[in-house]
Amino acid sequence: MVQYYRIALLMSTLSRNAFNCHEILLLSIIWPTLSVPIEHPALPAVPEPAGLPGLEGGEAFITGICPRDQAAALSASQLLRQRILSQVEAEHYRTLRTDKRRLDWLAGRAAAKAALRLYFRKTLGHDLDPATLEVAANAQGGPVCSRPDAPAFSISHCAAGGLCVAGFSGRLIGADWETVTPRTRGLARLFTREGELPVDREASPLELTRLWAVKEAVLKLLGLGLACSPRDVEAVLALGAQPIRFHGAARARWESLGSPRVSIAMTDDTDSVAAVAYTGD
Ligand SMILES: CC(C)(COP(=O)(O)OP(=O)(O)OC[C@H]1O[C@@H](n2cnc3c(N)ncnc32)[C@H](O)[C@@H]1OP(=O)(O)O)[C@@H](O)C(=O)NCCC(=O)NCCS
């Protein structure tokens, strides 16, 4: 750009006046700089897609993540965003109001592209350009991909970053990634049913976060989100005591899907819990 400016400046000077000794002097000084090759900023590399360690889906599902620092790098670099977002996604990004929403949205989209790239690598045998895997929202807010052969997938974001889980073989999928935070007993009662909490002691923050994450993952699998009460999904703290039981609006939706078996996979560390709900075994 600077080079073009120099050339334009010189041409306009030369066209306005006849050559004189000053201009010949000027030309002799700046000509060497005009012949310097134009430098373009190097295109940033698209990060290699990675899954969430400890949450292996085997034949059932595949995960993709975008850690928070990667989302922050995306938010700071328009060039990097151009590498992974489609035109429509880039325009949508510009409409998001707060820094937090922009970061969450980017983390979720980057995680979705990671999961979908890994999915297509496995099913098609080759890599796809992340910008061609356009992810939009359906009327309920759930994610959909522009490719007709894309699997069902689910997005979640928390302080650790974005997570996306894609299902194999036509499975329905719901995912939730939650930071472990203390929840009061009063709040816990709002989203739990009798029998889901221990009676002889307080449930720990980790137990409550696990319970919440399972319910939210199941509600996303059903395509309902929090439009439906989490109390309509009955899980138990001991995950061995599956399957999930459905009530109210969740039951109606589950039955409309043919009452599929819903399985849960989960991983947690001291800071966060990730839960995946998927149909089939
Ligand atoms: C789905 C929902 C529970 C997620 O809440 P959250 O804990 O803030 O967010 P998470 O990070 O775990 O998940 C967010 C992602 O869930 C997905 N999602 C949203 N609505 C969904 C639905 N109905 N079904 C499946 N997935 C949904 C989206 O991909 C969203 O990320 P994105 O908007 O960046 O693409 C919530 O957004 C919701 O219920 N939305 C429906 C609208 C509604 O009725 N809200 C009432 C709130 S009390």
Coordinates of C-alpha atoms in Angstrom, one line a residue, residues 30-270:
I30 CA 13.2 7.3 -3.9
W31 CA 13.5 5.0 -6.9
P32 CA 15.5 2.3 -5.0
T33 CA 12.7 2.2 -2.4
L34 CA 10.1 1.7 -5.1
S35 CA 11.8 -1.5 -6.3
V36 CA 11.5 -3.1 -2.8
P37 CA 9.0 -6.0 -3.0
I38 CA 5.6 -5.3 -1.4
E39 CA 5.3 -7.2 1.8
H40 CA 1.9 -8.8 2.6
P41 CA 1.2 -9.9 6.2
A42 CA 1.6 -13.7 6.4
L43 CA -1.8 -15.4 6.6
P44 CA -2.3 -16.9 10.0
A45 CA -2.5 -20.7 10.1
V46 CA -5.9 -22.3 10.9
P47 CA -5.5 -24.2 14.2
E48 CA -5.4 -28.0 13.9
P49 CA -8.8 -29.3 15.2
A50 CA -8.6 -30.9 18.6
G51 CA -11.1 -32.7 20.8
L52 CA -11.7 -32.6 24.6
P53 CA -9.4 -35.0 26.4
G54 CA -11.2 -37.5 28.5
L55 CA -14.4 -37.3 26.5
E56 CA -13.9 -40.0 23.9
G57 CA -17.1 -40.8 22.0
G58 CA -15.9 -43.9 20.1
E59 CA -18.4 -44.9 17.5
A60 CA -21.1 -42.6 19.0
F61 CA -19.7 -39.0 18.8
I62 CA -16.7 -36.8 18.2
T63 CA -15.8 -33.7 20.1
G64 CA -14.1 -30.4 19.1
I65 CA -12.9 -27.6 21.3
C66 CA -11.7 -24.0 21.1
P67 CA -9.9 -23.1 24.4
R68 CA -10.5 -19.6 25.7
D69 CA -7.0 -18.3 24.6
Q70 CA -7.7 -19.5 21.1
A71 CA -11.0 -17.7 21.1
A72 CA -9.3 -14.6 22.3
A73 CA -6.7 -14.8 19.5
L74 CA -9.6 -15.1 17.0
S75 CA -11.3 -12.1 18.5
A76 CA -8.1 -10.1 18.2
S77 CA -7.3 -11.0 14.6
Q78 CA -9.6 -10.2 11.7
L79 CA -7.3 -12.2 9.4
L80 CA -7.6 -15.2 11.6
R81 CA -11.4 -14.9 11.7
Q82 CA -11.4 -14.7 7.9
R83 CA -9.7 -18.0 7.7
I84 CA -12.4 -19.8 9.7
L85 CA -15.7 -17.8 9.3
S86 CA -17.9 -17.6 6.2
Q87 CA -19.0 -14.2 4.9
V88 CA -22.4 -14.6 6.6
E89 CA -20.8 -15.7 9.9
A90 CA -18.4 -12.7 9.8
E91 CA -21.4 -10.4 9.3
H92 CA -23.3 -12.0 12.2
Y93 CA -20.2 -11.7 14.4
R94 CA -20.3 -7.9 13.8
T95 CA -23.9 -7.7 15.0
L96 CA -23.1 -9.2 18.5
R97 CA -23.4 -6.6 21.2
T98 CA -21.0 -7.5 24.1
D99 CA -17.4 -8.6 24.2
K100 CA -18.5 -11.7 26.2
R101 CA -21.1 -12.7 23.7
R102 CA -18.6 -12.2 20.8
L103 CA -16.0 -14.4 22.6
D104 CA -18.6 -17.1 23.6
W105 CA -20.0 -17.1 20.0
L106 CA -16.5 -17.3 18.5
A107 CA -15.5 -20.1 20.9
G108 CA -18.6 -22.1 20.0
R109 CA -18.2 -21.6 16.2
A110 CA -14.5 -22.5 16.3
A111 CA -15.3 -25.6 18.3
A112 CA -18.1 -26.5 15.9
K113 CA -15.7 -26.2 12.9
A114 CA -13.2 -28.3 14.8
A115 CA -15.7 -31.1 15.5
L116 CA -17.2 -31.0 12.0
R117 CA -13.7 -31.1 10.4
L118 CA -12.8 -34.1 12.5
Y119 CA -16.1 -35.7 11.7
F120 CA -15.7 -35.2 7.9
R121 CA -12.0 -36.3 8.1
K122 CA -13.3 -39.6 9.5
T123 CA -16.3 -40.1 7.3
L124 CA -15.1 -38.6 4.0
G125 CA -11.4 -39.2 4.5
H126 CA -10.2 -35.6 3.8
D127 CA -10.0 -32.2 5.4
L128 CA -12.5 -29.4 4.7
D129 CA -12.0 -25.7 4.8
P130 CA -13.5 -24.4 8.1
A131 CA -15.0 -21.3 6.3
T132 CA -17.1 -23.6 4.1
L133 CA -18.7 -25.3 7.2
E134 CA -21.1 -22.5 7.9
V135 CA -23.0 -22.8 11.2
A136 CA -26.3 -20.9 11.7
A137 CA -29.0 -21.1 14.3
N138 CA -32.4 -22.7 13.8
A139 CA -35.6 -21.1 15.1
Q140 CA -35.1 -22.5 18.6
G141 CA -31.5 -21.4 18.8
G142 CA -29.9 -24.8 18.1
P143 CA -27.0 -25.0 15.7
V144 CA -27.3 -26.2 12.1
C145 CA -24.6 -26.6 9.4
S146 CA -24.9 -25.5 5.8
R147 CA -23.7 -28.9 4.5
P148 CA -26.6 -31.3 3.9
D149 CA -24.5 -34.3 4.9
A150 CA -23.5 -32.7 8.3
P151 CA -24.4 -34.7 11.4
A152 CA -26.4 -33.5 14.3
F153 CA -24.2 -31.4 16.6
S154 CA -24.4 -29.4 19.8
I155 CA -22.5 -26.3 21.0
S156 CA -21.7 -25.1 24.6
H157 CA -19.4 -22.4 25.9
C158 CA -18.0 -21.7 29.4
A159 CA -15.0 -19.9 31.0
A160 CA -12.7 -22.7 29.7
G161 CA -13.8 -22.2 26.0
G162 CA -16.1 -23.6 23.4
L163 CA -17.1 -27.3 23.0
C164 CA -18.9 -28.9 20.2
V165 CA -20.0 -32.6 19.9
A166 CA -21.1 -34.2 16.6
G167 CA -23.0 -37.5 16.5
F168 CA -22.2 -40.4 14.2
S169 CA -24.8 -42.6 12.4
G170 CA -27.7 -40.2 12.7
R171 CA -27.6 -39.9 16.4
L172 CA -29.2 -36.9 18.1
I173 CA -26.7 -35.0 20.3
G174 CA -26.7 -32.5 23.2
A175 CA -23.7 -31.1 25.0
D176 CA -23.0 -28.9 27.9
W177 CA -19.7 -27.6 29.3
E178 CA -20.1 -25.9 32.7
T179 CA -17.7 -24.2 35.1
V180 CA -17.9 -25.8 38.6
T181 CA -19.5 -23.1 40.8
P182 CA -21.2 -23.3 44.2
R183 CA -25.0 -23.4 43.8
T184 CA -27.3 -22.8 46.8
R185 CA -29.7 -25.4 48.0
G186 CA -32.5 -23.1 47.0
L187 CA -31.3 -22.9 43.4
A188 CA -30.7 -26.6 43.3
R189 CA -34.3 -27.3 44.3
L190 CA -35.4 -25.1 41.3
F191 CA -33.8 -27.5 38.8
T192 CA -34.0 -30.8 40.5
R193 CA -36.7 -33.4 41.4
E194 CA -37.1 -35.2 44.6
G195 CA -34.7 -38.1 44.7
E196 CA -32.1 -36.4 42.5
L197 CA -30.3 -34.9 45.5
P198 CA -28.8 -36.8 48.5
V199 CA -31.1 -36.6 51.6
D200 CA -28.5 -37.1 54.3
R201 CA -26.0 -34.4 53.2
E202 CA -25.5 -31.3 51.1
A203 CA -24.7 -32.0 47.4
S204 CA -21.2 -30.8 46.5
P205 CA -20.7 -28.1 43.9
L206 CA -19.2 -30.8 41.6
E207 CA -22.3 -33.0 42.0
L208 CA -24.7 -30.2 41.4
T209 CA -22.7 -29.0 38.3
R210 CA -22.8 -32.6 36.9
L211 CA -26.5 -32.8 37.5
W212 CA -27.1 -29.4 35.8
A213 CA -24.8 -30.3 32.8
V214 CA -26.6 -33.6 32.2
K215 CA -30.0 -31.9 32.2
E216 CA -28.9 -29.1 29.9
A217 CA -27.3 -31.6 27.5
V218 CA -30.5 -33.6 27.4
L219 CA -32.6 -30.5 26.8
K220 CA -30.3 -29.5 23.9
L221 CA -30.6 -33.1 22.4
L222 CA -34.4 -32.6 22.5
G223 CA -33.9 -29.2 20.8
L224 CA -35.7 -27.5 23.6
G225 CA -33.0 -25.7 25.6
L226 CA -34.2 -23.9 28.7
A227 CA -37.6 -23.2 27.0
C228 CA -38.3 -26.4 28.9
S229 CA -37.9 -26.8 32.7
P230 CA -34.7 -28.7 33.7
R231 CA -37.0 -30.5 36.3
D232 CA -38.7 -32.2 33.3
V233 CA -35.4 -34.2 32.8
E234 CA -34.8 -36.6 35.7
A235 CA -31.3 -37.7 36.2
V236 CA -29.7 -39.0 39.4
L237 CA -26.4 -38.1 41.0
A238 CA -25.1 -41.7 40.6
L239 CA -24.8 -41.8 36.8
G240 CA -24.9 -45.6 37.0
A241 CA -28.6 -45.3 37.6
Q242 CA -29.4 -44.3 34.0
P243 CA -31.6 -44.1 31.9
I244 CA -32.9 -40.6 32.0
R245 CA -36.6 -40.2 32.8
F246 CA -38.7 -37.6 31.0
H247 CA -41.6 -35.6 32.3
G248 CA -43.9 -32.8 31.0
A249 CA -42.8 -31.0 27.9
A250 CA -39.5 -33.0 27.8
R251 CA -41.5 -36.2 27.7
A252 CA -43.8 -35.0 25.0
R253 CA -40.8 -34.0 22.8
W254 CA -39.0 -37.3 23.6
E255 CA -42.0 -39.3 22.6
S256 CA -42.4 -37.4 19.4
L257 CA -38.9 -38.5 18.5
G258 CA -39.9 -42.1 19.0
S259 CA -38.8 -42.5 22.6
P260 CA -35.1 -43.2 21.8
R261 CA -32.7 -44.5 24.4
V262 CA -30.6 -41.5 25.7
S263 CA -27.1 -42.3 27.0
I264 CA -24.8 -39.9 28.9
A265 CA -21.0 -39.5 28.7
M266 CA -19.3 -37.2 31.0
T267 CA -15.9 -35.9 32.0
D268 CA -14.9 -33.5 34.8
D269 CA -11.9 -31.9 36.4
T270 CA -11.7 -29.5 39.4

